[in-house]
Short mmCIF file of C-alpha atoms in Angstrom, two decimals:
data_model
loop_
_atom_site.label_atom_id
_atom_site.label_comp_id
_atom_site.label_asym_id
_atom_site.label_seq_id
_atom_site.Cartn_x
_atom_site.Cartn_y
_atom_site.Cartn_z
CA MET A 48 7.84 -73.84 36.61
CA ILE A 49 6.28 -70.90 34.79
CA LYS A 50 8.43 -67.76 35.00
CA LYS A 51 7.94 -64.44 33.23
CA SER A 52 11.46 -64.63 31.80
CA MET A 53 11.18 -68.23 30.55
CA PHE A 54 10.76 -67.32 26.86
CA PRO A 55 13.12 -65.27 24.67
CA PRO A 56 12.10 -61.71 23.73
CA SER A 57 10.43 -62.37 20.35
CA ILE A 58 8.02 -64.88 21.92
CA THR A 59 7.36 -62.89 25.10
CA ASN A 60 6.62 -59.90 22.88
CA LEU A 61 3.66 -61.75 21.35
CA LEU A 62 2.34 -63.63 24.39
CA LEU A 63 2.02 -60.67 26.74
CA LYS A 64 -0.77 -58.15 26.30
CA GLU A 65 -0.01 -55.02 24.30
CA GLY A 66 1.86 -52.53 26.45
CA GLN A 67 2.97 -54.96 29.17
CA ARG A 68 6.60 -54.42 30.04
CA PHE A 69 9.17 -57.20 29.91
CA LYS A 70 12.92 -57.37 30.30
CA ASN A 71 14.94 -57.57 27.10
CA GLY A 72 18.62 -57.74 27.90
CA ASP A 73 19.57 -54.73 30.02
CA SER A 74 16.43 -52.76 29.19
CA PHE A 75 12.64 -53.09 29.29
CA ASP A 76 10.37 -53.23 26.25
CA GLU A 77 6.61 -52.91 25.86
CA ALA A 78 4.96 -55.99 24.37
CA LEU A 79 3.43 -55.78 20.90
CA GLY A 80 0.80 -58.36 21.89
CA THR A 81 -0.17 -59.41 18.37
CA GLY A 82 1.32 -61.77 15.79
CA VAL A 83 1.88 -65.41 14.93
CA ILE A 84 3.90 -68.12 16.71
CA PRO A 85 4.22 -71.23 14.50
CA ILE A 86 5.51 -74.38 16.23
CA VAL A 87 6.99 -76.83 13.73
CA ALA A 88 7.74 -80.48 14.54
CA THR A 89 7.23 -84.02 13.34
CA ALA A 90 4.26 -85.96 14.77
CA ARG A 91 4.67 -86.59 18.51
CA GLY A 92 7.44 -84.00 18.54
CA GLY A 93 6.08 -81.94 21.44
CA LYS A 94 4.26 -79.24 19.47
CA THR A 95 1.03 -79.26 21.46
CA SER A 96 2.67 -79.60 24.88
CA LEU A 97 4.83 -76.54 24.17
CA ALA A 98 1.77 -74.61 22.98
CA TYR A 99 0.06 -75.46 26.29
CA VAL A 100 3.03 -74.10 28.23
CA MET A 101 2.58 -70.84 26.31
CA ILE A 102 -1.12 -70.83 27.20
CA ASP A 103 -0.16 -71.42 30.84
CA TYR A 104 2.15 -68.42 30.57
CA VAL A 105 -0.61 -66.22 29.14
CA ILE A 106 -3.03 -67.26 31.88
CA LYS A 107 -0.52 -66.57 34.65
CA PHE A 108 0.90 -63.26 33.47
CA THR A 109 -1.94 -61.61 31.54
CA ASN A 110 -5.72 -61.19 31.55
CA ARG A 111 -5.97 -62.13 27.86
CA PRO A 112 -8.77 -64.56 26.94
CA VAL A 113 -7.62 -67.88 25.49
CA ILE A 114 -9.30 -69.77 22.66
CA LEU A 115 -8.56 -73.38 21.75
CA ASP A 116 -9.82 -73.35 18.17
CA SER A 117 -12.61 -75.90 17.65
CA PHE A 118 -11.41 -78.20 20.45
CA PRO A 119 -14.02 -80.83 21.36
CA ASP A 120 -16.30 -79.87 24.25
CA ILE A 121 -15.15 -82.89 26.26
CA VAL A 122 -11.57 -81.56 26.25
CA ILE A 123 -12.73 -78.18 27.58
CA GLU A 124 -14.97 -79.76 30.18
CA GLN A 125 -12.77 -82.63 31.39
CA GLY A 126 -9.25 -82.07 30.09
CA ILE A 127 -8.06 -78.55 30.80
CA PRO A 128 -6.38 -77.86 34.17
CA ASP A 129 -8.49 -76.20 36.86
CA HIS A 130 -6.59 -72.91 36.75
CA TRP A 131 -7.58 -72.47 33.09
CA ARG A 132 -11.31 -72.51 33.80
CA ASP A 133 -13.24 -69.28 33.13
CA ARG A 134 -10.39 -68.21 30.83
CA VAL A 135 -10.71 -70.72 28.00
CA SER A 136 -13.20 -71.17 25.15
CA ASN A 137 -13.37 -73.44 22.11
CA THR A 138 -14.72 -70.84 19.70
CA SER A 139 -14.10 -71.61 16.04
CA PHE A 140 -11.54 -69.48 14.19
CA GLU A 141 -14.24 -68.62 11.64
CA ASP A 142 -15.88 -66.55 14.39
CA ILE A 143 -12.80 -64.46 15.15
CA ALA A 144 -14.57 -61.21 14.24
CA LYS A 145 -17.16 -61.84 16.98
CA VAL A 146 -14.58 -62.20 19.74
CA GLU A 147 -14.08 -59.27 22.09
CA GLY A 148 -10.77 -58.81 23.84
CA PRO A 149 -7.11 -59.40 22.86
CA ALA A 150 -7.39 -63.17 22.61
CA VAL A 151 -4.61 -65.71 22.28
CA TRP A 152 -5.64 -68.50 19.90
CA LEU A 153 -4.27 -72.03 19.75
CA VAL A 154 -4.85 -73.55 16.33
CA ASP A 155 -3.64 -77.16 16.59
CA ASP A 156 -2.61 -79.41 13.67
CA THR A 157 -2.74 -76.60 11.14
CA GLY A 158 -1.79 -78.78 8.19
CA THR A 159 -5.23 -80.40 8.33
CA SER A 160 -7.37 -77.47 9.40
CA PHE A 161 -5.81 -74.72 7.29
CA ASN A 162 -4.16 -76.49 4.37
CA SER A 163 -2.47 -74.32 1.73
CA ARG A 164 -4.26 -76.27 -1.02
CA ASP A 165 -7.64 -75.34 0.41
CA ALA A 166 -8.60 -72.75 -2.19
CA MET A 167 -11.84 -71.52 -0.66
CA GLY A 168 -11.97 -72.69 2.94
CA ARG A 169 -10.14 -72.28 6.22
CA GLY A 170 -6.69 -72.00 4.62
CA LYS A 171 -7.62 -68.76 2.89
CA LEU A 172 -9.40 -67.55 6.03
CA LEU A 173 -6.17 -67.88 7.99
CA ALA A 174 -4.26 -65.93 5.34
CA ARG A 175 -6.85 -63.13 5.20
CA VAL A 176 -6.96 -62.75 8.97
CA ALA A 177 -3.16 -62.50 9.38
CA GLY A 178 -3.00 -58.94 8.11
CA VAL A 179 -5.66 -57.65 10.49
CA LEU A 180 -4.87 -59.56 13.71
CA SER A 181 -3.78 -56.32 15.35
CA HIS A 182 -7.21 -54.78 14.67
CA PHE A 183 -9.31 -57.52 16.27
CA GLY A 184 -10.05 -57.18 19.97
CA GLY A 185 -7.20 -54.75 20.52
CA GLY A 186 -4.66 -57.18 19.06
CA MET A 187 -4.64 -60.97 18.91
CA THR A 188 -1.94 -63.63 18.88
CA VAL A 189 -2.18 -66.97 17.09
CA ILE A 190 -0.13 -69.96 18.27
CA PHE A 191 -0.36 -72.76 15.74
CA THR A 192 1.21 -76.17 15.36
CA THR A 193 2.15 -77.82 12.10
CA GLN A 194 4.40 -80.59 10.81
CA LEU A 195 5.44 -78.58 7.78
CA LEU A 196 5.25 -74.86 7.04
CA SER A 197 4.75 -75.59 3.35
CA GLY A 198 1.35 -77.01 4.29
CA VAL A 199 0.13 -73.58 5.39
CA ASP A 200 -0.91 -70.79 3.04
CA VAL A 201 2.19 -68.62 2.56
CA SER A 202 0.17 -65.40 2.82
CA PHE A 203 -0.30 -66.11 6.51
CA PHE A 204 3.35 -65.24 7.15
CA ARG A 205 3.60 -62.10 5.04
CA TYR A 206 1.48 -59.55 6.83
CA THR A 207 2.15 -59.87 10.55
CA ASN A 208 4.87 -60.22 13.18
CA ILE A 209 6.07 -63.83 13.33
CA SER A 210 8.27 -65.79 15.74
CA PRO A 211 8.85 -69.36 14.48
CA ILE A 212 9.70 -72.19 16.88
CA ILE A 213 11.50 -75.30 15.65
CA ARG A 214 11.38 -78.70 17.31
CA PHE A 215 12.49 -82.07 15.90
CA VAL A 216 11.61 -82.50 12.21
CA ASP A 217 12.37 -85.74 10.39
CA ASN A 218 14.82 -85.52 7.48
CA ASP A 219 12.30 -87.09 5.11
CA VAL A 220 9.92 -84.22 5.90
CA ILE A 221 12.47 -81.42 5.64
CA LYS A 222 13.11 -82.09 1.95
CA HIS A 223 9.49 -81.14 1.22
CA GLU A 224 9.69 -77.79 3.03
CA ARG A 225 9.46 -74.52 1.10
CA PRO A 226 12.85 -73.10 0.04
CA GLU A 227 12.31 -69.92 2.08
CA TRP A 228 11.85 -71.96 5.27
CA LYS A 229 14.15 -74.93 4.69
CA ASP A 230 17.38 -73.31 5.90
CA MET A 231 15.66 -72.21 9.11
CA ILE A 232 14.38 -75.74 9.79
CA ILE A 233 17.79 -77.28 9.07
CA GLU A 234 19.51 -74.78 11.36
CA GLY A 235 17.02 -75.63 14.09
CA GLN A 236 17.82 -79.34 13.77
CA TYR A 237 21.55 -78.63 13.95
CA GLN A 238 21.16 -76.54 17.10
CA LEU A 239 18.87 -79.06 18.80
CA LYS A 240 21.22 -81.96 18.15
CA ARG A 241 24.05 -80.05 19.81
CA VAL A 242 22.35 -80.43 23.18
CA THR A 243 19.93 -83.35 22.96
CA THR A 244 19.20 -86.56 21.05
CA GLY A 245 16.30 -88.49 19.53
CA SER A 246 13.14 -86.40 19.29
CA CYS A 247 14.85 -83.50 21.09
CA LEU A 248 11.97 -83.01 23.53
CA ASN A 249 14.06 -81.19 26.15
CA TYR A 250 14.63 -78.05 24.06
CA PHE A 251 13.21 -75.94 21.27
CA TYR A 252 14.91 -73.51 18.91
CA SER A 253 13.62 -69.93 18.63
CA ALA A 254 14.47 -68.99 15.06
CA LYS A 255 13.94 -65.25 15.45
CA ASP A 256 16.03 -65.04 18.63
CA LYS A 257 18.53 -67.58 17.25
CA THR A 258 18.68 -69.36 20.58
CA LEU A 259 17.92 -72.71 22.20
CA VAL A 260 15.40 -72.75 25.02
CA LYS A 261 14.97 -75.49 27.60
CA CYS A 262 11.44 -76.92 27.71
CA TYR A 263 9.16 -77.15 30.70
CA PHE A 264 6.68 -80.06 30.86
CA PRO A 265 3.60 -79.45 33.08
CA ASP A 266 2.62 -82.07 35.65
CA TRP A 267 -0.97 -82.01 34.40
CA LEU A 268 0.23 -83.46 31.08
CA ASN A 269 1.93 -86.38 32.83
CA LYS A 270 0.16 -89.64 31.97
CA LYS A 271 1.38 -91.18 35.23
CA ILE A 272 -0.58 -88.60 37.21
CA ASP A 273 -3.87 -88.59 35.25
CA SER A 274 -3.79 -90.67 32.06
CA LYS A 275 -7.27 -89.64 30.92
CA LYS A 276 -6.67 -85.89 31.20
CA ALA A 277 -3.23 -86.24 29.67
CA ASP A 278 -4.67 -88.02 26.63
CA LEU A 279 -7.50 -85.50 26.26
CA MET A 280 -4.99 -82.67 26.15
CA SER A 281 -2.18 -84.31 24.17
CA ARG A 282 -4.45 -85.65 21.41
CA PRO A 283 -7.56 -83.44 21.53
CA MET A 284 -8.64 -83.96 17.93
CA ARG A 285 -9.18 -87.68 18.42
CA TYR A 286 -12.15 -86.79 20.64
CA HIS A 287 -14.12 -85.12 17.87
CA THR A 288 -17.15 -86.97 16.58
CA SER A 289 -16.71 -89.05 13.41
CA GLU A 290 -18.80 -86.49 11.56
CA ASP A 291 -16.52 -83.62 12.56
CA LYS A 292 -13.39 -85.60 11.69
CA GLU A 293 -14.79 -86.26 8.20
CA ARG A 294 -15.63 -82.57 7.78
CA MET A 295 -12.07 -81.56 8.70
CA ILE A 296 -10.43 -84.06 6.37
CA LYS A 297 -12.75 -83.96 3.36
CA SER A 298 -13.95 -80.41 3.17
CA ASN A 299 -11.70 -78.29 5.43
CA GLN A 300 -14.85 -76.69 6.79
CA GLY A 301 -13.85 -77.30 10.37
CA VAL A 302 -16.16 -78.62 13.04
CA LYS A 303 -19.71 -77.67 13.72
CA LYS A 304 -20.07 -74.75 16.08
CA SER A 305 -20.03 -76.06 19.62
CA VAL A 306 -21.08 -74.76 22.99
CA THR A 307 -18.15 -73.44 25.00
CA SER A 308 -17.48 -74.37 28.58
CA LYS A 309 -18.21 -71.89 31.35
CA LYS A 310 -18.39 -68.78 29.17
CA SER A 311 -20.09 -68.58 25.80
CA GLU A 312 -18.62 -65.16 25.07
CA ILE A 313 -15.09 -63.92 25.57
CA LEU A 314 -15.03 -60.54 27.27
CA THR A 315 -12.19 -58.25 28.15
CA GLU A 316 -11.32 -58.30 31.81
#
């Protein structure tokens, strides 16, 4: 169940719209409403499902527009839950300057789309945008998923407020993490294994708040309820055309600009 107090302060601070009040301990703070929330986990480690819970939170408690970066049209049209409609677009991150309103972006599978080795493409775009997120649309928040922080341009983390989330990461992957992030990832694994086993899907670790948080799994992601919708949402990138998949892998140019569902422009409410 989605509750306003379900996330720790550093995450709530970025999900709510600038100026919205939220409880932080015994007092109330005003949300910053702009920054970066990286979700780190091994493949099938619950990155995307947790990101969707955050989007659900934004839709319920704010009037912020939501953008699922370059998601296939079929996912927007047939996959998203009904209560997301008229709030969600699949605008490409390259068009961030054209977006009006304090949007919350979901950039999924960042290691492919915004690779740190991409000298001229989307990787550098992500890094350049980080420092000016607060200036676009009155302040924007980027939620992104990745299997390894070392796969993302390091500049992305240097110029904005950041609240990292750690889920299960395989030991063979951890050894390839950047030195500045490795201790944080290892600490997250230690904390997760104190309360859960296997892929640790019942909890996540908020590195900035230094706390474990129990996960909520939406019914609309349950394959037993609607297997088609669940697959569309849990593995959206598989529904891109072959041409778009090749563009993402070979050139890091992203997908071709697509027509968004319901609203072609994101406007402030």
